[in-house]
mmCIF file of N, CA, C and O in Angstrom:
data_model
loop_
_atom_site.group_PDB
_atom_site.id
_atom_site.type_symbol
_atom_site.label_atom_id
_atom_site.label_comp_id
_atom_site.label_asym_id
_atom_site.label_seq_id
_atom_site.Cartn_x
_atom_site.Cartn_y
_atom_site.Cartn_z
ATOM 1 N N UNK A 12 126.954 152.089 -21.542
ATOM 2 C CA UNK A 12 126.268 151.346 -22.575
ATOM 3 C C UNK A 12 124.854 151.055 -22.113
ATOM 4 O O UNK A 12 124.541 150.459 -21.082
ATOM 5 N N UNK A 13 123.994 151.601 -23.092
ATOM 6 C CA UNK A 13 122.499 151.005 -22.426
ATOM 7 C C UNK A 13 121.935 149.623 -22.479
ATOM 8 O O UNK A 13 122.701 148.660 -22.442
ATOM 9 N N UNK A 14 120.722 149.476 -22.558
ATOM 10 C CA UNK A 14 120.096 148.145 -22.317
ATOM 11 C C UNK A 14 120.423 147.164 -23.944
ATOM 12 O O UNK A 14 120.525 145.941 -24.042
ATOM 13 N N UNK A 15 120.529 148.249 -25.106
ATOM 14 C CA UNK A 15 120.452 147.509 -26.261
ATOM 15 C C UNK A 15 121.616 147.939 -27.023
ATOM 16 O O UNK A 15 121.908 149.121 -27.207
ATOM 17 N N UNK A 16 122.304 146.883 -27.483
ATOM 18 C CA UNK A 16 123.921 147.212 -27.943
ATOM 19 C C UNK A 16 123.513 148.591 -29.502
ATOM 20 O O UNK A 16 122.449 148.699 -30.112
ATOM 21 N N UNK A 17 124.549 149.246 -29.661
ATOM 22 C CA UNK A 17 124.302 150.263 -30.883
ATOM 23 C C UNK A 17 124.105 149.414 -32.151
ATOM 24 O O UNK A 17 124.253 148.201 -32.007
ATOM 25 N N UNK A 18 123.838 149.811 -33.191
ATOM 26 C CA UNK A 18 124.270 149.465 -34.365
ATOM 27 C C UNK A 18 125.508 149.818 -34.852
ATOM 28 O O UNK A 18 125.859 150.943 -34.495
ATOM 29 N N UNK A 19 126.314 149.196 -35.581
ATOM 30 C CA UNK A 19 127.733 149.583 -36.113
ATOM 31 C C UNK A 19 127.716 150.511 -37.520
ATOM 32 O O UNK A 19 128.799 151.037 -37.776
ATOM 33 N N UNK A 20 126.833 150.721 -38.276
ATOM 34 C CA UNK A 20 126.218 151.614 -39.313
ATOM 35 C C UNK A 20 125.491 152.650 -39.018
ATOM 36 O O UNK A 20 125.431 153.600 -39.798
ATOM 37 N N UNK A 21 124.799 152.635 -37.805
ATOM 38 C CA UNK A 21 124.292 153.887 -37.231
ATOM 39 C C UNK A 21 124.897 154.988 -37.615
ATOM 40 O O UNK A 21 124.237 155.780 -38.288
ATOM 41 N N UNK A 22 126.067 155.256 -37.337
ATOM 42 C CA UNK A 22 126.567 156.535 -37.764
ATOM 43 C C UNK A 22 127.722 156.060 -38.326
ATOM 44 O O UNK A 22 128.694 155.932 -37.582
ATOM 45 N N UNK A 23 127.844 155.703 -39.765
ATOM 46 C CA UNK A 23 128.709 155.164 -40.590
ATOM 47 C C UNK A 23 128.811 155.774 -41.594
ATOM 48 O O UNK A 23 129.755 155.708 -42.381
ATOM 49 N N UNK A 24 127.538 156.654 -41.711
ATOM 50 C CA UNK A 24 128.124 157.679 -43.076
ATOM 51 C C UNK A 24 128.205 159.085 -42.294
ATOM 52 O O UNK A 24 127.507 159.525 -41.381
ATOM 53 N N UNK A 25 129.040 159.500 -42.813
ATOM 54 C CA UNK A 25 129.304 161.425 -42.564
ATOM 55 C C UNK A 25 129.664 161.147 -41.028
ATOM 56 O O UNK A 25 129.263 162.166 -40.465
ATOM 57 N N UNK A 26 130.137 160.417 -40.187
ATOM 58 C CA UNK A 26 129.730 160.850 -38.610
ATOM 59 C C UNK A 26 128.310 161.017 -38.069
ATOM 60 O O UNK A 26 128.031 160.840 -36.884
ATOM 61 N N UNK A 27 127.508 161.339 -38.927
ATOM 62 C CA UNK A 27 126.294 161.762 -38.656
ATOM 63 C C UNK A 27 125.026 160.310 -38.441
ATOM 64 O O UNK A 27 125.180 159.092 -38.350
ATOM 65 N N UNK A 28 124.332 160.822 -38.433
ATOM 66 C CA UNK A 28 123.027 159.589 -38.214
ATOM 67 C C UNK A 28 122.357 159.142 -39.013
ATOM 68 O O UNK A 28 121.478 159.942 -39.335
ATOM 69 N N UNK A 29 122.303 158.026 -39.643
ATOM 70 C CA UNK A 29 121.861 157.513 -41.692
ATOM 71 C C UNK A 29 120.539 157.890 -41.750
ATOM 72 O O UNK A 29 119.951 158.150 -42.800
ATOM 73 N N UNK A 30 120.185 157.916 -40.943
ATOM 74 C CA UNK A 30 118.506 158.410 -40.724
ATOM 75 C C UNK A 30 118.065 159.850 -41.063
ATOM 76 O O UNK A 30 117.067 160.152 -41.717
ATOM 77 N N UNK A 31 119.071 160.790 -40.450
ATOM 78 C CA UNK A 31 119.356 162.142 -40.884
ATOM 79 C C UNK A 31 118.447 162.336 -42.292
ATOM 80 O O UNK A 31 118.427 161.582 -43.265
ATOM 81 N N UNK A 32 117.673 163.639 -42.077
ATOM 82 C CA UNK A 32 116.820 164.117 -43.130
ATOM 83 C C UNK A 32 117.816 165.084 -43.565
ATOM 84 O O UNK A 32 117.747 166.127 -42.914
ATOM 85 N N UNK A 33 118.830 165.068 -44.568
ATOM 86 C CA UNK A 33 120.088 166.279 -45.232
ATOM 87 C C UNK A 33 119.656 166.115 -47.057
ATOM 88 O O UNK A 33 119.361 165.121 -47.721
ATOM 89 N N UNK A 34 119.772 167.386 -47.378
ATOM 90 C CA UNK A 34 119.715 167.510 -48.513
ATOM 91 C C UNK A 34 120.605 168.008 -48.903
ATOM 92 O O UNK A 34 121.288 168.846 -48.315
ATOM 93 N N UNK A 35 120.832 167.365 -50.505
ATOM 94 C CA UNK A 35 121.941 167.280 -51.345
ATOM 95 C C UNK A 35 122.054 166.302 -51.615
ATOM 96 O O UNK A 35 121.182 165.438 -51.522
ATOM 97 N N UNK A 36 123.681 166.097 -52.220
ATOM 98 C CA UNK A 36 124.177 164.774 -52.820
ATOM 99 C C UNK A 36 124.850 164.270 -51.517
ATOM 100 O O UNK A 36 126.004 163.842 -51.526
ATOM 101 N N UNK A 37 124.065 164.339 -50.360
ATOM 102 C CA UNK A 37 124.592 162.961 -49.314
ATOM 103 C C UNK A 37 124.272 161.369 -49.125
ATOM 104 O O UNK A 37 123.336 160.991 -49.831
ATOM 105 N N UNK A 38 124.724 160.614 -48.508
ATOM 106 C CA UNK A 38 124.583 159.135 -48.390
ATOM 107 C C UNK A 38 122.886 159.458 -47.533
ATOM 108 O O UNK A 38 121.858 159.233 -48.171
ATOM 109 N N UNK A 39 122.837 159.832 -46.506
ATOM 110 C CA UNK A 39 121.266 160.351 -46.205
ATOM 111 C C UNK A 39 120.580 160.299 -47.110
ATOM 112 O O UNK A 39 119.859 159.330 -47.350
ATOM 113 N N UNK A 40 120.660 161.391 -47.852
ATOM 114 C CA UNK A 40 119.987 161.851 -48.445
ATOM 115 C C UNK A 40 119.181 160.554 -49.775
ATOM 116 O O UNK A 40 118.007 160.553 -50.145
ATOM 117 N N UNK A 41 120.181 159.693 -50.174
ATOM 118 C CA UNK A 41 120.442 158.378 -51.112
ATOM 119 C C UNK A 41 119.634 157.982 -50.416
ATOM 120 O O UNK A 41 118.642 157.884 -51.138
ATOM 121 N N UNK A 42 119.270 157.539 -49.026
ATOM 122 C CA UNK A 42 118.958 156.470 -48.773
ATOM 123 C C UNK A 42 117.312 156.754 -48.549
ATOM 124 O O UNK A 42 116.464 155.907 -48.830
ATOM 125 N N UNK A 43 116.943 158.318 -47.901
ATOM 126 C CA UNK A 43 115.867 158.634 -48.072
ATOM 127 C C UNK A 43 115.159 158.804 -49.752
ATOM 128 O O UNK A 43 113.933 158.907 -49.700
ATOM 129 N N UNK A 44 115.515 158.830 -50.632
ATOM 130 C CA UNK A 44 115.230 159.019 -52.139
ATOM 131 C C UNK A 44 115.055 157.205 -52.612
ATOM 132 O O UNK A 44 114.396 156.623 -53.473
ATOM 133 N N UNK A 45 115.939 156.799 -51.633
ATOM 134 C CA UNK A 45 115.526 154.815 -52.268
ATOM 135 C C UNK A 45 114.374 154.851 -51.402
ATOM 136 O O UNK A 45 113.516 154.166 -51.959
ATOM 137 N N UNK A 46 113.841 155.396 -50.110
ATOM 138 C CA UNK A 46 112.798 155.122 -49.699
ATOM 139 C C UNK A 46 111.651 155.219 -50.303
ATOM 140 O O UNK A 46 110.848 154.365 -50.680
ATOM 141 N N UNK A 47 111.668 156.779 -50.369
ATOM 142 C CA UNK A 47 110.247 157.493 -51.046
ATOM 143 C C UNK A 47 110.163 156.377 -52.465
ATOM 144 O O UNK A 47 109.097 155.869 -52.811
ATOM 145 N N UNK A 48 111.200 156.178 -53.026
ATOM 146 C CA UNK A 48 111.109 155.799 -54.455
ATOM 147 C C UNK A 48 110.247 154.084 -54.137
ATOM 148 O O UNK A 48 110.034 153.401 -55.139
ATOM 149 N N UNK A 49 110.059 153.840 -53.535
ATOM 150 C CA UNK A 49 109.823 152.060 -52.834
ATOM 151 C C UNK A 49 108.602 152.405 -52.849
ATOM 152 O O UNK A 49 107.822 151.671 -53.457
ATOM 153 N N UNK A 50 108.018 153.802 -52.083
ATOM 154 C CA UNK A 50 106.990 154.119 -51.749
ATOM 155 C C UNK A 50 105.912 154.055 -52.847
ATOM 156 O O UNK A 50 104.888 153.377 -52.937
ATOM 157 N N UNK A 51 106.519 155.059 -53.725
ATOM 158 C CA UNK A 51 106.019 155.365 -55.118
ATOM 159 C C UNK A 51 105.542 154.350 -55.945
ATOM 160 O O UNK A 51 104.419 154.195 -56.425
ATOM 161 N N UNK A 52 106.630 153.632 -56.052
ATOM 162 C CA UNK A 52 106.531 152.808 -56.962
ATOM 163 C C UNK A 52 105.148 151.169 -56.139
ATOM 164 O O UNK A 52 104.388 150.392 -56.717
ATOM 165 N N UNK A 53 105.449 151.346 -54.837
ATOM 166 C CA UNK A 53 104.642 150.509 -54.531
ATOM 167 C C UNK A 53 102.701 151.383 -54.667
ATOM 168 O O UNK A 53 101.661 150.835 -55.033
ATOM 169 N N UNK A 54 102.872 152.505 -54.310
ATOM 170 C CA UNK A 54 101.410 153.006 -54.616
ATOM 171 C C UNK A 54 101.033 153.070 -56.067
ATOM 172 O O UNK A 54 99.869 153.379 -56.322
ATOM 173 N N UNK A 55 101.957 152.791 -57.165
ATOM 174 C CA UNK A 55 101.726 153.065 -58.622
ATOM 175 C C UNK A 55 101.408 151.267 -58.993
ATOM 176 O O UNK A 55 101.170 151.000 -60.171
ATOM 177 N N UNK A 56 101.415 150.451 -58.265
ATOM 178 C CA UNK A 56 101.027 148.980 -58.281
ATOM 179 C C UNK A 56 99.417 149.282 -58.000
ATOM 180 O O UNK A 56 98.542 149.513 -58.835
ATOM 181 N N UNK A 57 99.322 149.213 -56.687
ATOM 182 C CA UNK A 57 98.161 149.498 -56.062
ATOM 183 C C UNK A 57 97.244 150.367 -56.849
ATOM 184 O O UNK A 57 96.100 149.921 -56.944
ATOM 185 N N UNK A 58 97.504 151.620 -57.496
ATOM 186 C CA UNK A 58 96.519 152.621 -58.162
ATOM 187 C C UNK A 58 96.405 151.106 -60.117
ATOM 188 O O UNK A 58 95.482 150.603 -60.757
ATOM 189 N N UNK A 59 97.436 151.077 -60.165
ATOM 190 C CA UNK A 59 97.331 149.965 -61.399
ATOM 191 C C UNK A 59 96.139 148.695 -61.039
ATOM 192 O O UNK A 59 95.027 148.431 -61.495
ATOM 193 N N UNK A 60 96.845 148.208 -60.189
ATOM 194 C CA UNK A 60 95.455 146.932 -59.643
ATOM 195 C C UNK A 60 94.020 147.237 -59.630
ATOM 196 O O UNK A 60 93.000 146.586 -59.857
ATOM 197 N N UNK A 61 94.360 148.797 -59.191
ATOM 198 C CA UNK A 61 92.533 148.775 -59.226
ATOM 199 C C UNK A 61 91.742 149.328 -60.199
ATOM 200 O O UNK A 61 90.640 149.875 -60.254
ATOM 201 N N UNK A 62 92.738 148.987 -61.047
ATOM 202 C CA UNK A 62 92.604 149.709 -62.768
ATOM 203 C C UNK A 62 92.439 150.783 -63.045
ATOM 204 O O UNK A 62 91.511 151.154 -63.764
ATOM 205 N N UNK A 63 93.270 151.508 -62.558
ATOM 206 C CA UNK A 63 93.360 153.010 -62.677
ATOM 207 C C UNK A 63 95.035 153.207 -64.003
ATOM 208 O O UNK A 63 95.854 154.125 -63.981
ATOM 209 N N UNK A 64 95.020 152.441 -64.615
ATOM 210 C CA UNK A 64 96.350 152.278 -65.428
ATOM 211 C C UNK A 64 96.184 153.486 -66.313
ATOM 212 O O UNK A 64 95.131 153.518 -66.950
ATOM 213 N N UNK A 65 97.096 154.565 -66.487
ATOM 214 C CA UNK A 65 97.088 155.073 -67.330
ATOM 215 C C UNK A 65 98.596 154.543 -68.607
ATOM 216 O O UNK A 65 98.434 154.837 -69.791
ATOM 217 N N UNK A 66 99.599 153.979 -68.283
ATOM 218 C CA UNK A 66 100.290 152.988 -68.734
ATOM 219 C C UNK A 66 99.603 152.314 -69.772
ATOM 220 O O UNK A 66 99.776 152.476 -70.980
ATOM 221 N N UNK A 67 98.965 151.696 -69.321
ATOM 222 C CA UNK A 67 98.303 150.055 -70.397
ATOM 223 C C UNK A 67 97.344 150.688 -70.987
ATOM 224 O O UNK A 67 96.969 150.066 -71.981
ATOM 225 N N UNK A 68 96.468 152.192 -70.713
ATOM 226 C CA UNK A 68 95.734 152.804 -71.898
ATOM 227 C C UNK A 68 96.709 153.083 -72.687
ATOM 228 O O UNK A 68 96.777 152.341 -73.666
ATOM 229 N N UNK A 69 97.713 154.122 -72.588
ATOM 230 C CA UNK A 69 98.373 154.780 -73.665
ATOM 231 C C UNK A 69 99.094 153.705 -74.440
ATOM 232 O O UNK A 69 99.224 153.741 -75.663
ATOM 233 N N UNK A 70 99.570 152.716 -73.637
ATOM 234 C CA UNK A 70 100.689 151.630 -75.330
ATOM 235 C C UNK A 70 99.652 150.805 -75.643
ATOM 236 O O UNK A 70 100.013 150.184 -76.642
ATOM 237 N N UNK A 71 98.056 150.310 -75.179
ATOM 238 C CA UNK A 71 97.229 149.298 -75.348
ATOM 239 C C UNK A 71 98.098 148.133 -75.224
ATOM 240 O O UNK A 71 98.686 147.688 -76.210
ATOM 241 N N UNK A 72 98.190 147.700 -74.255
ATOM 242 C CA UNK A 72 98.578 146.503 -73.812
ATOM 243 C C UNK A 72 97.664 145.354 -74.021
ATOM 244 O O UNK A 72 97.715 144.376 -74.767
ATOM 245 N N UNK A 73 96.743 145.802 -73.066
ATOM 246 C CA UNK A 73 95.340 144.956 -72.772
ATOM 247 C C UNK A 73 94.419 145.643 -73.637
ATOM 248 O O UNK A 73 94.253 146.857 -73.754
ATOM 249 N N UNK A 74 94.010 144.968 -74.057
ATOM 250 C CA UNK A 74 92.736 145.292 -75.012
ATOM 251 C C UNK A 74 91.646 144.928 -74.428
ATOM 252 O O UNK A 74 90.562 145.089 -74.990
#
């Protein structure tokens, strides 16, 4: 056992490592797609804030 105890989810899906870059319909794969999607959605705030909205042109939100 090394200096820092394991995690108990570490390798909790597939045997394999949750971190694992696998494509398809794996638990990996889920968890990398909630990432990117966090990502996205946080740079589509940021491009909005600095009024780059293409959103609030097309329904006219803000007038």
């Amino acid at each position: 056992m090394g200096p820092y105890p394991t995690d108990a989810t570490e390798k909790a899906y597939n045997g394999s490592d949750r971190n694992a870059f696998k494509f398809g319909f794996t638990p990996q794969a889920e968890l990398w797609n909630g990432r990117l999607a966090m990502i996205g959605f946080l740079a589509y705030l940021l491009w909005d804030y600095q009024g780059y909205s293409v959103l609030r042109e097309v329904l006219n939100l803000i007038h």
